Amino acid sequence: MNYQYYMPTKVIMGEDCILNHSDIFKTLGKRAMLVTGARSAKLNGSASDVTSALEAVGISYIVFDKVMSNPTVACVYEGAALAKENEVDFIIAIGGGSPMDAGKAIALLATQEIEETELFKGKYENKVLPIVAVPTTAGTGSEVTQYSILTNDRAETKMSIASNYIFPAVAFLDARYMAALSHTTLVNTAVDALSHAVEGLLSVRRSFLSDALALESIQYITEALKTIKAMDVPGKITAEMREKLLYASFMAGVVIAQTGTTVVHAMGYALTYFKEVDHGKANGLLMGSYLSLVEKEAPELAAKVLSAMSFTSVAEMNELILPLLGEKIALTEEEIEHYTQKVLKTSNILNCTVKPEKKDVTDMYVTSLK
Ligand code: NAP
Ligand code: FE
C-alpha cells in the first residue's frame, strides 16, 4: 500500500492551555499580530488569554480585528499590509473559521508579493509567517488544515488557498471559549464539522486513517446534535459536550486535510455567496441529497456513514439535522442552473467517489431546498 500522511500542526488541548504553554510563543518571534473578528474573541476570554500569555513572555503585539464572516480577499490584503508595516514575526488567529482562514492568508501575503489575480493559483514560496490558531467554534477544523477559504468577488464564489505552507504551527484548543456561542452558531458549526467527516468518508482520497478519524468524529457530533435537538428550548450543552465537539471538529479537520471536501461543499459555496446562507447550514441542507446519490451507486459506502450515526436511512439523518437548521431557502430555475455551472468547475468534484453529473447537481439543489 502506498500512503502518505502529513499534518504538521502541534495541537495542545485543555483548559487554560494557552496560559500553561506561553513559552511556545517565544519560539515563534518577538512581535505578534492577533487576527480576530469584531467582537467574540474579546468577549469569550480567548483574546485576553493570548495577550496575557504574550505579556508573560515579553512578546509585543498588535491587533487586526476586522475579519468578517466569510472573509474577503480585500480583508486579507488589508491585514497583510498592517502585518508588513509593523514587521510582525508571527500571526495568532483567534475565532471561528473566518479569522483563522484570514490569519493564514495574511501570514502568506505578509511575506510575498502576490497579485490578487494570482492568489488562488497555488504558486507560493516557502516563507510564510508562523501561524498559531485558536478555534472558538467547533466546526471548520481550520486549526489543522492547509486551507484558507476566502470570498472572491472576481469569481463570484468562495475559493481556497491550499498550501502546506499555511498549516498552523500550533493550535490551542480550549473549549471554554465556546461557552457563549449562540444556539445557531453552535448548530451550524457542528453540522459543518459533521459534513467534513462525512465528506471525508465519501472522498476518493480517503484512507484507513481518515476513515478512523471520520467515524469517531461522526459519532461525537451525532450524539451532540441529538442532545441539542432533545432540548425543548435552545439551551446550553455541558462543558464536557463542548469539549467533545471541539475534539470532533479537530478530527474532522485532520480528515479533510487528507481527503479534501466534495460536491457538498462546492454546492454550499454558491448558497453562501449568493444567498448568504451560513456555511455549515448550507452543507447540512445539501448533505442528505448527496448521500442519497451515493446510496444508489455505492450503498455500502452510504451505509458506513449512516451506521456511524446509528441510522439506517438518509431520511433518519435528515430528520435529525434539517429541523435544527431553520428556514430553507428558495431558488429559481435560473439560479440553480447558474450555481450548477459553477459547481461543475470546482476541484471538489474530483474528490467525489460517486461523481455527480450535471443533472445530479441540479437535482440535488432541487431536492435539498424543497
Ligand atoms: P465564523 O464566520 O468564523 O463565525 C461566525 C460567528 O460566530 C461570528 O459572528 C463570530 O463573531 C461568532 N463567534 C465565533 N466564536 C464565538 C464564540 N466563541 N462565542 C460567541 N460567538 C462566536 O464561523 P465559522 O463557521 O467558524 O467559520 C466559517 C468560515 O470557515 C467560512 O468562511 C468557511 O468557508 C470557512 N471554513 C474553512 C475551513 C478550512 O479548512 N479552512 C473548513 C470549513 C469552513 P466575531 O465575528 O465577532 O468573531
Ligand atoms: Fe466546511
Tab-separated table of C-alpha atoms and ligand atoms in Angstrom:
chain	number	residue	atom	x	y	z
A	1	MET	CA	0.000	0.000	0.000
A	2	ASN	CA	1.327	3.454	-0.903
A	3	TYR	CA	0.258	6.128	1.513
A	4	GLN	CA	1.394	9.492	2.826
A	5	TYR	CA	0.176	11.382	5.865
A	6	TYR	CA	1.158	14.980	6.597
A	7	MET	CA	-0.240	17.089	9.434
A	8	PRO	CA	2.474	19.300	10.884
A	9	THR	CA	0.399	21.234	13.429
A	10	LYS	CA	1.226	20.830	17.111
A	11	VAL	CA	-2.151	20.553	18.844
A	12	ILE	CA	-2.472	21.458	22.508
A	13	MET	CA	-5.824	20.881	24.124
A	14	GLY	CA	-7.333	21.552	27.525
A	15	GLU	CA	-8.478	24.187	29.953
A	16	ASP	CA	-6.031	27.104	30.184
A	17	CYS	CA	-3.789	25.510	27.567
A	18	ILE	CA	-2.658	28.903	26.235
A	19	LEU	CA	-1.546	30.279	29.611
A	20	ASN	CA	0.030	26.939	30.509
A	21	HIS	CA	2.107	26.881	27.318
A	22	SER	CA	3.022	30.542	26.850
A	23	ASP	CA	6.682	29.590	26.310
A	24	ILE	CA	5.775	28.294	22.860
A	25	PHE	CA	5.233	31.858	21.661
A	26	LYS	CA	8.908	32.629	22.352
A	27	THR	CA	9.891	30.098	19.705
A	28	LEU	CA	7.927	31.981	17.046
A	29	GLY	CA	9.323	35.503	17.277
A	30	LYS	CA	9.299	38.780	19.166
A	31	ARG	CA	6.258	40.546	17.738
A	32	ALA	CA	2.842	39.060	17.043
A	33	MET	CA	-0.326	40.115	15.265
A	34	LEU	CA	-3.656	38.892	16.609
A	35	VAL	CA	-6.237	38.341	13.864
A	36	THR	CA	-9.842	38.254	15.113
A	37	GLY	CA	-13.445	39.074	14.273
A	38	ALA	CA	-15.022	42.246	15.588
A	39	ARG	CA	-16.415	41.045	18.900
A	40	SER	CA	-16.418	37.445	20.049
A	41	ALA	CA	-12.698	36.996	20.814
A	42	LYS	CA	-12.875	39.983	23.189
A	43	LEU	CA	-15.953	38.579	24.950
A	44	ASN	CA	-15.168	34.865	25.310
A	45	GLY	CA	-11.780	35.200	27.034
A	46	SER	CA	-9.652	33.872	24.160
A	47	ALA	CA	-8.013	37.209	23.218
A	48	SER	CA	-7.251	38.095	26.836
A	49	ASP	CA	-5.702	34.662	27.444
A	50	VAL	CA	-3.488	35.189	24.390
A	51	THR	CA	-2.442	38.714	25.374
A	52	SER	CA	-1.755	37.623	28.987
A	53	ALA	CA	0.404	34.767	27.701
A	54	LEU	CA	2.293	37.103	25.359
A	55	GLU	CA	2.844	39.630	28.133
A	56	ALA	CA	4.090	36.866	30.441
A	57	VAL	CA	6.877	36.034	27.993
A	58	GLY	CA	7.614	39.617	26.894
A	59	ILE	CA	6.266	39.492	23.333
A	60	SER	CA	4.713	42.658	21.912
A	61	TYR	CA	1.630	42.506	19.718
A	62	ILE	CA	-0.766	44.417	17.522
A	63	VAL	CA	-4.385	43.559	16.787
A	64	PHE	CA	-6.249	43.281	13.469
A	65	ASP	CA	-9.902	42.788	14.457
A	66	LYS	CA	-11.627	43.485	11.164
A	67	VAL	CA	-12.306	39.950	9.943
A	68	MET	CA	-15.932	39.490	8.853
A	69	SER	CA	-17.662	36.137	8.366
A	70	ASN	CA	-16.669	34.583	5.013
A	71	PRO	CA	-13.641	36.907	4.834
A	72	THR	CA	-12.969	38.736	1.602
A	73	VAL	CA	-9.793	38.980	-0.436
A	74	ALA	CA	-9.709	42.730	0.339
A	75	CYS	CA	-9.781	41.994	4.083
A	76	VAL	CA	-6.709	39.740	3.989
A	77	TYR	CA	-4.717	42.208	1.863
A	78	GLU	CA	-5.561	44.913	4.419
A	79	GLY	CA	-4.417	42.657	7.268
A	80	ALA	CA	-1.222	41.731	5.426
A	81	ALA	CA	-0.392	45.403	4.842
A	82	LEU	CA	-0.693	46.026	8.591
A	83	ALA	CA	1.472	42.991	9.380
A	84	LYS	CA	4.185	44.205	6.970
A	85	GLU	CA	4.063	47.805	8.200
A	86	ASN	CA	4.572	46.592	11.773
A	87	GLU	CA	7.114	43.915	10.868
A	88	VAL	CA	5.378	41.197	12.866
A	89	ASP	CA	7.074	37.806	13.189
A	90	PHE	CA	4.020	35.610	13.549
A	91	ILE	CA	0.229	35.530	13.399
A	92	ILE	CA	-2.187	34.401	16.109
A	93	ALA	CA	-5.597	33.806	14.557
A	94	ILE	CA	-8.423	33.604	17.097
A	95	GLY	CA	-12.059	32.831	16.354
A	96	GLY	CA	-14.170	30.730	14.087
A	97	GLY	CA	-13.074	29.609	10.643
A	98	SER	CA	-13.279	33.153	9.317
A	99	PRO	CA	-10.494	34.713	11.427
A	100	MET	CA	-8.422	31.517	11.244
A	101	ASP	CA	-8.634	31.423	7.441
A	102	ALA	CA	-7.955	35.156	7.217
A	103	GLY	CA	-4.953	34.749	9.538
A	104	LYS	CA	-3.480	32.063	7.285
A	105	ALA	CA	-3.837	34.209	4.156
A	106	ILE	CA	-2.374	37.205	5.988
A	107	ALA	CA	0.615	35.099	7.087
A	108	LEU	CA	1.181	34.211	3.427
A	109	LEU	CA	0.679	37.682	1.992
A	110	ALA	CA	2.834	39.385	4.634
A	111	THR	CA	5.931	37.680	3.248
A	112	GLN	CA	5.435	37.569	-0.525
A	113	GLU	CA	4.055	39.793	-3.246
A	114	ILE	CA	1.083	38.054	-4.828
A	115	GLU	CA	-1.303	39.858	-7.174
A	116	GLU	CA	-4.989	39.363	-6.402
A	117	THR	CA	-5.456	37.662	-9.743
A	118	GLU	CA	-2.776	35.095	-8.797
A	119	LEU	CA	-3.905	34.445	-5.234
A	120	PHE	CA	-5.705	31.130	-5.816
A	121	LYS	CA	-3.290	29.716	-8.382
A	122	GLY	CA	-1.174	27.772	-5.925
A	123	LYS	CA	2.211	29.382	-6.595
A	124	TYR	CA	3.566	30.265	-3.182
A	125	GLU	CA	7.032	30.447	-1.708
A	126	ASN	CA	8.008	28.610	1.438
A	127	LYS	CA	8.390	31.718	3.600
A	128	VAL	CA	5.068	32.170	5.350
A	129	LEU	CA	4.880	33.686	8.843
A	130	PRO	CA	4.262	31.042	11.536
A	131	ILE	CA	0.587	30.755	12.427
A	132	VAL	CA	-0.980	29.983	15.796
A	133	ALA	CA	-4.681	29.081	15.629
A	134	VAL	CA	-7.176	29.347	18.470
A	135	PRO	CA	-10.562	27.985	17.382
A	136	THR	CA	-13.564	29.368	19.263
A	137	THR	CA	-16.171	27.456	17.271
A	138	ALA	CA	-16.224	23.659	16.837
A	139	GLY	CA	-16.771	23.494	13.127
A	140	THR	CA	-14.243	24.251	10.455
A	141	GLY	CA	-11.175	22.411	11.730
A	142	SER	CA	-9.192	25.206	10.095
A	143	GLU	CA	-6.726	24.991	13.009
A	144	VAL	CA	-5.356	21.789	11.436
A	145	THR	CA	-5.868	22.326	7.703
A	146	GLN	CA	-3.808	23.769	4.875
A	147	TYR	CA	-6.800	25.708	3.523
A	148	SER	CA	-7.753	29.366	3.692
A	149	ILE	CA	-11.208	29.883	2.219
A	150	LEU	CA	-11.953	33.387	1.050
A	151	THR	CA	-14.777	35.200	-0.677
A	152	ASN	CA	-13.522	36.024	-4.148
A	153	ASP	CA	-15.797	38.601	-5.759
A	154	ARG	CA	-13.899	38.353	-9.042
A	155	ALA	CA	-15.029	34.750	-9.423
A	156	GLU	CA	-18.338	35.311	-7.591
A	157	THR	CA	-17.696	32.433	-5.209
A	158	LYS	CA	-15.660	31.236	-2.267
A	159	MET	CA	-12.240	29.909	-3.209
A	160	SER	CA	-9.438	28.133	-1.363
A	161	ILE	CA	-5.799	28.888	-0.973
A	162	ALA	CA	-4.444	25.378	-0.424
A	163	SER	CA	-0.819	25.051	0.582
A	164	ASN	CA	1.156	23.018	3.096
A	165	TYR	CA	2.922	26.280	3.998
A	166	ILE	CA	-0.206	27.593	5.740
A	167	PHE	CA	-0.797	24.731	8.147
A	168	PRO	CA	-0.767	26.398	11.581
A	169	ALA	CA	2.398	25.685	13.556
A	170	VAL	CA	0.406	25.411	16.780
A	171	ALA	CA	-3.297	25.060	17.599
A	172	PHE	CA	-4.642	25.718	21.094
A	173	LEU	CA	-7.994	24.053	21.794
A	174	ASP	CA	-9.768	25.336	24.899
A	175	ALA	CA	-13.497	24.603	24.817
A	176	ARG	CA	-14.284	27.200	27.483
A	177	TYR	CA	-14.255	29.848	24.757
A	178	MET	CA	-17.329	28.195	23.245
A	179	ALA	CA	-19.495	28.697	26.336
A	180	ALA	CA	-21.312	31.760	24.947
A	181	LEU	CA	-21.809	30.510	21.391
A	182	SER	CA	-25.316	31.211	20.118
A	183	HIS	CA	-27.553	28.212	19.501
A	184	THR	CA	-27.489	28.923	15.756
A	185	THR	CA	-23.698	29.132	15.504
A	186	LEU	CA	-23.257	26.059	17.716
A	187	VAL	CA	-25.565	24.012	15.477
A	188	ASN	CA	-24.292	25.317	12.131
A	189	THR	CA	-20.653	24.823	13.045
A	190	ALA	CA	-21.287	21.309	14.410
A	191	VAL	CA	-23.034	20.458	11.146
A	192	ASP	CA	-20.055	21.831	9.190
A	193	ALA	CA	-17.739	19.519	11.137
A	194	LEU	CA	-20.122	16.610	10.567
A	195	SER	CA	-20.101	17.400	6.874
A	196	HIS	CA	-16.269	17.323	6.823
A	197	ALA	CA	-16.222	13.878	8.425
A	198	VAL	CA	-18.985	12.567	6.151
A	199	GLU	CA	-17.411	14.029	3.003
A	200	GLY	CA	-14.059	12.582	4.058
A	201	LEU	CA	-15.635	9.105	4.081
A	202	LEU	CA	-17.093	9.774	0.627
A	203	SER	CA	-13.846	11.079	-0.885
A	204	VAL	CA	-11.643	9.187	-3.332
A	205	ARG	CA	-8.703	10.356	-1.209
A	206	ARG	CA	-9.904	8.569	1.948
A	207	SER	CA	-7.590	6.195	3.774
A	208	PHE	CA	-7.642	3.858	6.768
A	209	LEU	CA	-6.537	6.782	8.936
A	210	SER	CA	-9.004	9.388	7.675
A	211	ASP	CA	-11.829	6.837	7.932
A	212	ALA	CA	-10.971	6.061	11.559
A	213	LEU	CA	-10.972	9.746	12.493
A	214	ALA	CA	-14.114	10.470	10.479
A	215	LEU	CA	-16.104	7.653	12.089
A	216	GLU	CA	-15.162	8.761	15.606
A	217	SER	CA	-15.926	12.386	14.755
A	218	ILE	CA	-19.351	11.492	13.301
A	219	GLN	CA	-20.277	9.596	16.474
A	220	TYR	CA	-19.445	12.524	18.766
A	221	ILE	CA	-21.196	15.114	16.626
A	222	THR	CA	-24.310	12.996	16.136
A	223	GLU	CA	-24.530	12.474	19.897
A	224	ALA	CA	-24.257	16.242	20.457
A	225	LEU	CA	-26.852	17.057	17.779
A	226	LYS	CA	-29.269	14.525	19.292
A	227	THR	CA	-28.802	16.153	22.699
A	228	ILE	CA	-29.311	19.633	21.262
A	229	LYS	CA	-32.415	18.517	19.381
A	230	ALA	CA	-33.884	16.953	22.529
A	231	MET	CA	-33.789	20.313	24.335
A	232	ASP	CA	-37.277	21.827	24.464
A	233	VAL	CA	-35.875	25.320	24.186
A	234	PRO	CA	-32.390	26.178	22.929
A	235	GLY	CA	-30.165	25.755	25.930
A	236	LYS	CA	-26.564	25.254	26.883
A	237	ILE	CA	-24.813	21.962	26.304
A	238	THR	CA	-22.466	20.712	29.016
A	239	ALA	CA	-18.802	21.679	29.176
A	240	GLU	CA	-17.959	18.033	28.501
A	241	MET	CA	-20.022	18.027	25.318
A	242	ARG	CA	-18.467	21.292	24.144
A	243	GLU	CA	-15.052	19.711	24.576
A	244	LYS	CA	-16.143	16.619	22.642
A	245	LEU	CA	-17.420	18.816	19.813
A	246	LEU	CA	-14.142	20.712	19.662
A	247	TYR	CA	-12.270	17.400	19.618
A	248	ALA	CA	-14.605	16.095	16.895
A	249	SER	CA	-14.207	19.155	14.683
A	250	PHE	CA	-10.430	18.974	15.078
A	251	MET	CA	-10.518	15.312	13.982
A	252	ALA	CA	-12.766	16.198	11.043
A	253	GLY	CA	-10.271	18.947	10.120
A	254	VAL	CA	-7.469	16.362	10.053
A	255	VAL	CA	-9.742	14.287	7.816
A	256	ILE	CA	-10.309	16.998	5.187
A	257	ALA	CA	-6.644	17.975	5.287
A	258	GLN	CA	-6.093	14.487	3.802
A	259	THR	CA	-9.254	13.966	1.737
A	260	GLY	CA	-10.468	17.426	0.679
A	261	THR	CA	-14.203	18.146	0.599
A	262	THR	CA	-16.700	17.034	-2.033
A	263	VAL	CA	-19.602	18.329	-4.082
A	264	VAL	CA	-21.462	19.157	-0.850
A	265	HIS	CA	-19.058	21.990	-0.008
A	266	ALA	CA	-18.872	23.075	-3.647
A	267	MET	CA	-22.666	23.416	-3.807
A	268	GLY	CA	-22.773	25.122	-0.417
A	269	TYR	CA	-20.355	27.851	-1.515
A	270	ALA	CA	-22.906	29.120	-4.057
A	271	LEU	CA	-25.620	29.281	-1.379
A	272	THR	CA	-23.291	31.224	0.889
A	273	TYR	CA	-22.017	33.568	-1.813
A	274	PHE	CA	-25.325	34.402	-3.481
A	275	LYS	CA	-27.868	33.781	-0.714
A	276	GLU	CA	-25.832	34.454	2.431
A	277	VAL	CA	-26.656	31.033	3.855
A	278	ASP	CA	-24.310	30.229	6.729
A	279	HIS	CA	-21.517	27.829	5.664
A	280	GLY	CA	-22.438	24.943	7.981
A	281	LYS	CA	-26.153	25.299	7.327
A	282	ALA	CA	-25.543	25.185	3.574
A	283	ASN	CA	-23.642	21.898	3.936
A	284	GLY	CA	-26.308	20.476	6.227
A	285	LEU	CA	-29.089	21.269	3.752
A	286	LEU	CA	-27.211	19.513	0.937
A	287	MET	CA	-25.558	16.548	2.651
A	288	GLY	CA	-28.641	14.276	2.602
A	289	SER	CA	-29.125	14.686	-1.152
A	290	TYR	CA	-25.549	13.696	-1.907
A	291	LEU	CA	-25.738	10.745	0.475
A	292	SER	CA	-28.886	9.601	-1.365
A	293	LEU	CA	-26.975	9.728	-4.664
A	294	VAL	CA	-24.119	7.765	-3.092
A	295	GLU	CA	-26.642	5.234	-1.768
A	296	LYS	CA	-27.774	4.475	-5.325
A	297	GLU	CA	-24.293	3.780	-6.689
A	298	ALA	CA	-22.291	2.694	-3.647
A	299	PRO	CA	-24.798	1.526	-1.000
A	300	GLU	CA	-22.111	0.055	1.262
A	301	LEU	CA	-20.389	3.458	1.471
A	302	ALA	CA	-23.607	5.284	2.385
A	303	ALA	CA	-24.378	2.548	4.941
A	304	LYS	CA	-20.976	3.122	6.569
A	305	VAL	CA	-21.760	6.817	7.085
A	306	LEU	CA	-25.274	6.149	8.341
A	307	SER	CA	-24.275	3.394	10.741
A	308	ALA	CA	-21.726	5.738	12.369
A	309	MET	CA	-24.764	7.866	13.248
A	310	SER	CA	-26.768	4.771	14.296
A	311	PHE	CA	-29.161	5.385	11.407
A	312	THR	CA	-30.320	3.018	8.692
A	313	SER	CA	-31.660	5.568	6.200
A	314	VAL	CA	-30.841	9.017	4.833
A	315	ALA	CA	-34.337	10.093	5.873
A	316	GLU	CA	-33.462	9.448	9.534
A	317	MET	CA	-30.335	11.569	9.186
A	318	ASN	CA	-32.323	14.378	7.616
A	319	GLU	CA	-34.905	14.158	10.404
A	320	LEU	CA	-32.160	14.876	12.911
A	321	ILE	CA	-30.356	17.627	11.033
A	322	LEU	CA	-32.843	19.582	8.944
A	323	PRO	CA	-35.133	20.796	11.761
A	324	LEU	CA	-32.057	22.187	13.543
A	325	LEU	CA	-31.088	24.354	10.573
A	326	GLY	CA	-34.132	26.635	10.430
A	327	GLU	CA	-35.719	28.028	7.283
A	328	LYS	CA	-34.816	26.617	3.895
A	329	ILE	CA	-34.281	28.984	1.016
A	330	ALA	CA	-35.964	29.133	-2.359
A	331	LEU	CA	-34.020	29.152	-5.632
A	332	THR	CA	-35.290	29.924	-9.138
A	333	GLU	CA	-34.520	27.590	-12.047
A	334	GLU	CA	-32.082	30.195	-13.413
A	335	GLU	CA	-30.253	30.352	-10.093
A	336	ILE	CA	-29.957	26.567	-9.932
A	337	GLU	CA	-28.569	26.481	-13.480
A	338	HIS	CA	-26.070	29.267	-12.656
A	339	TYR	CA	-24.855	27.604	-9.455
A	340	THR	CA	-24.677	24.182	-11.118
A	341	GLN	CA	-22.356	25.542	-13.802
A	342	LYS	CA	-20.071	26.928	-11.104
A	343	VAL	CA	-20.087	23.695	-9.081
A	344	LEU	CA	-19.086	21.618	-12.107
A	345	LYS	CA	-15.906	23.691	-12.482
A	346	THR	CA	-14.701	23.111	-8.905
A	347	SER	CA	-11.915	20.730	-7.976
A	348	ASN	CA	-14.090	19.364	-5.119
A	349	ILE	CA	-15.988	17.306	-7.700
A	350	LEU	CA	-12.806	15.346	-8.407
A	351	ASN	CA	-12.760	14.186	-4.784
A	352	CYS	CA	-16.162	12.502	-5.020
A	353	THR	CA	-16.154	8.694	-5.044
A	354	VAL	CA	-19.593	8.857	-6.638
A	355	LYS	CA	-19.144	11.541	-9.310
A	356	PRO	CA	-22.235	13.662	-9.815
A	357	GLU	CA	-23.254	14.540	-13.389
A	358	LYS	CA	-24.729	17.927	-14.237
A	359	LYS	CA	-28.269	16.598	-13.816
A	360	ASP	CA	-27.369	15.185	-10.392
A	361	VAL	CA	-26.136	18.569	-9.155
A	362	THR	CA	-29.295	20.280	-10.394
A	363	ASP	CA	-31.482	17.590	-8.819
A	364	MET	CA	-29.589	17.827	-5.526
A	365	TYR	CA	-30.272	21.581	-5.345
A	366	VAL	CA	-33.937	20.951	-6.080
A	367	THR	CA	-34.435	18.127	-3.573
A	368	SER	CA	-32.384	19.790	-0.820
A	369	LEU	CA	-34.245	23.027	-0.900
A	370	LYS	CA	-37.859	21.986	-1.325
B	1	NAP	P1	-17.224	32.438	11.688
B	1	NAP	O1	-17.638	33.201	10.457
B	1	NAP	O2	-15.796	32.377	11.997
B	1	NAP	O3	-18.005	32.999	12.963
B	1	NAP	C1	-19.428	33.055	12.945
B	1	NAP	C2	-19.943	33.955	14.055
B	1	NAP	O4	-19.689	33.363	15.309
B	1	NAP	C3	-19.294	35.340	14.069
B	1	NAP	O5	-20.318	36.278	14.276
B	1	NAP	C4	-18.363	35.286	15.274
B	1	NAP	O6	-18.222	36.563	15.898
B	1	NAP	C5	-19.113	34.331	16.194
B	1	NAP	N1	-18.269	33.597	17.133
B	1	NAP	C6	-17.109	32.926	16.900
B	1	NAP	N2	-16.682	32.325	18.024
B	1	NAP	C7	-17.569	32.638	19.004
B	1	NAP	C8	-17.658	32.314	20.390
B	1	NAP	N3	-16.769	31.516	20.975
B	1	NAP	N4	-18.697	32.817	21.118
B	1	NAP	C9	-19.634	33.610	20.510
B	1	NAP	N5	-19.605	33.945	19.188
B	1	NAP	C10	-18.590	33.457	18.446
B	1	NAP	O7	-17.890	30.969	11.550
B	1	NAP	P2	-17.290	29.519	11.310
B	1	NAP	O8	-18.455	28.689	10.898
B	1	NAP	O9	-16.456	29.069	12.450
B	1	NAP	O10	-16.330	29.697	10.055
B	1	NAP	C11	-16.849	29.757	8.755
B	1	NAP	C12	-15.747	30.037	7.764
B	1	NAP	O11	-14.776	28.982	7.804
B	1	NAP	C13	-16.266	30.091	6.335
B	1	NAP	O12	-15.627	31.147	5.648
B	1	NAP	C14	-15.886	28.745	5.783
B	1	NAP	O13	-15.748	28.744	4.366
B	1	NAP	C15	-14.562	28.501	6.474
B	1	NAP	N6	-14.125	27.084	6.517
B	1	NAP	C16	-12.788	26.838	6.490
B	1	NAP	C17	-12.302	25.548	6.504
B	1	NAP	C18	-10.820	25.313	6.435
B	1	NAP	O14	-10.358	24.164	6.405
B	1	NAP	N7	-10.007	26.337	6.423
B	1	NAP	C19	-13.187	24.459	6.568
B	1	NAP	C20	-14.557	24.739	6.610
B	1	NAP	C21	-15.005	26.053	6.601
B	1	NAP	P3	-16.943	37.539	15.602
B	1	NAP	O15	-17.004	37.866	14.147
B	1	NAP	O16	-17.176	38.703	16.494
B	1	NAP	O17	-15.713	36.746	15.955
B	2	FE	FE	-16.611	23.499	5.887
